[in-house]
Amino acid sequence: MTYRRAVIPAVIGGLAITMLLWWAGASTQALQLRGTTSVFDAESASELTRWLAPWSYNPPADLLSDGPGAAGGDTVVSGSTQYAGLYGTAMQIRFVAVFVFFVAGALLLIRRIPPTQGRTPATLLALWAWGPVAGTLAVTVSAPWLLASRGHGSYRVLPQLAAVIASSGPVVVITALLTALLTVLVARVTAKGDPLPRQSVPPRTARLAASAGTAVVALSLVILSYDSVAARIQTSFVGGGLLSEPGDLLRQWLLLGNWTSPATTPLGDWLLYRAADVLALAVVWWALRLLPGLLTRATVPAMAIGAVCATVLGLLASQVLHMTIDDTVTVWGPVHLFSNLGVGVPAALTFGTAAGMVALVTLRLAGGRDTAEAAEAPVTERAER
């Protein structure tokens, strides 16, 4: 699929997710209304506020009252205005960044996995998975301005940065699903008349590449996420000055989960929770197994972003399974069930990219050449005859 055809649905999708997130952020004020308690219980309203806060354009109330001139007078107003201005700048950068990152990823995905020749479900799932990644990258890019707007950006920079990165929330997962549906509908229209055959990949080669890529993801999900190893990662790396305590930041970008041995948990419950990890790896393996055949050409960027989307889909599948076995609804409210959606996306970006690179190298070593070249070889041989 040409860039000219792919750019239209990508831009429409970028505008859609940006507007949906802006609308969601603007809805935080509605949760403060008196009638909210008649619709949501207190716990659910608090959880929804936490979801929407990272995308709210209105600065927090304490930001308007606290400032460097807390003694009173015009200095307080001036300080509060400056911090509110920084917060506004952070949100402007955040919304522009989410548009740019989503369009860039969607453009590549639609071009390499166009919704034709039976690839529509794969395109939809890939675009859905890319939405949380774009949201995570957007909050990461805007984090310095947001930290500065709080008035104590020089204190524990890395832990604060880790908290901001982890704050994109389940709202991005939900808006990304709606955006993916719209983007795929537009892409199907623009892709009509464009011959985009699927590549032929030997099954053994595809399975070998998928196994190699899944092993990279399992390194984080099974080994690094083990409780004792995760604790060592979070506490062993110490620095000094502004860049002290990098453990929280490392945890965000390196750990896809968190688990321990069944010492204090019944074995049956422990196995049930581990089934979610097995499901995540199974989804990653299956997606990587199909990915080379879905692509119009297995290039480095396409395999990298495809593997990232596969890892995010695996995480979402495991989180949905966790939701079905969660028994805290009566305590925290039904909204709390969805609170873990989208957790682990930074680590999925790290290890998904690495998994895509490993899968591509394995694919080319096992297959001997690029899948696009392999597809063109029979045509060349017939021409030579």
mmCIF file of C-alpha atoms in Angstrom, residues 24-28 31 46-60 87 91 94-95 146 167-168 171:
data_model
loop_
_atom_site.group_PDB
_atom_site.id
_atom_site.type_symbol
_atom_site.label_atom_id
_atom_site.label_comp_id
_atom_site.label_asym_id
_atom_site.label_seq_id
_atom_site.Cartn_x
_atom_site.Cartn_y
_atom_site.Cartn_z
ATOM 1 C CA ALA A 24 -12.092 12.372 28.037
ATOM 2 C CA GLY A 25 -9.807 14.818 29.831
ATOM 3 C CA ALA A 26 -12.435 17.547 29.660
ATOM 4 C CA SER A 27 -14.890 15.179 31.341
ATOM 5 C CA THR A 28 -13.019 15.284 34.649
ATOM 6 C CA LEU A 31 -17.096 13.956 37.878
ATOM 7 C CA SER A 46 -12.330 8.453 42.285
ATOM 8 C CA GLU A 47 -10.978 5.779 39.954
ATOM 9 C CA LEU A 48 -12.458 7.467 36.884
ATOM 10 C CA THR A 49 -10.909 10.771 37.957
ATOM 11 C CA ARG A 50 -7.519 9.057 38.186
ATOM 12 C CA TRP A 51 -7.982 7.629 34.680
ATOM 13 C CA LEU A 52 -8.861 10.948 33.110
ATOM 14 C CA ALA A 53 -6.477 13.218 35.039
ATOM 15 C CA PRO A 54 -3.427 12.633 32.753
ATOM 16 C CA TRP A 55 -5.437 14.013 29.821
ATOM 17 C CA SER A 56 -7.189 16.871 31.606
ATOM 18 C CA TYR A 57 -6.348 20.325 30.277
ATOM 19 C CA ASN A 58 -7.429 21.965 33.531
ATOM 20 C CA PRO A 59 -4.546 22.277 36.021
ATOM 21 C CA PRO A 60 -5.004 20.701 39.461
ATOM 22 C CA TYR A 87 1.087 22.768 32.858
ATOM 23 C CA MET A 91 -0.636 19.284 27.839
ATOM 24 C CA ARG A 94 1.176 15.796 25.088
ATOM 25 C CA PHE A 95 -1.735 16.095 22.666
ATOM 26 C CA LEU A 146 4.641 18.537 33.695
ATOM 27 C CA SER A 167 -0.130 7.422 34.230
ATOM 28 C CA SER A 168 -1.535 7.204 30.684
ATOM 29 C CA VAL A 171 -8.653 5.464 28.970
#
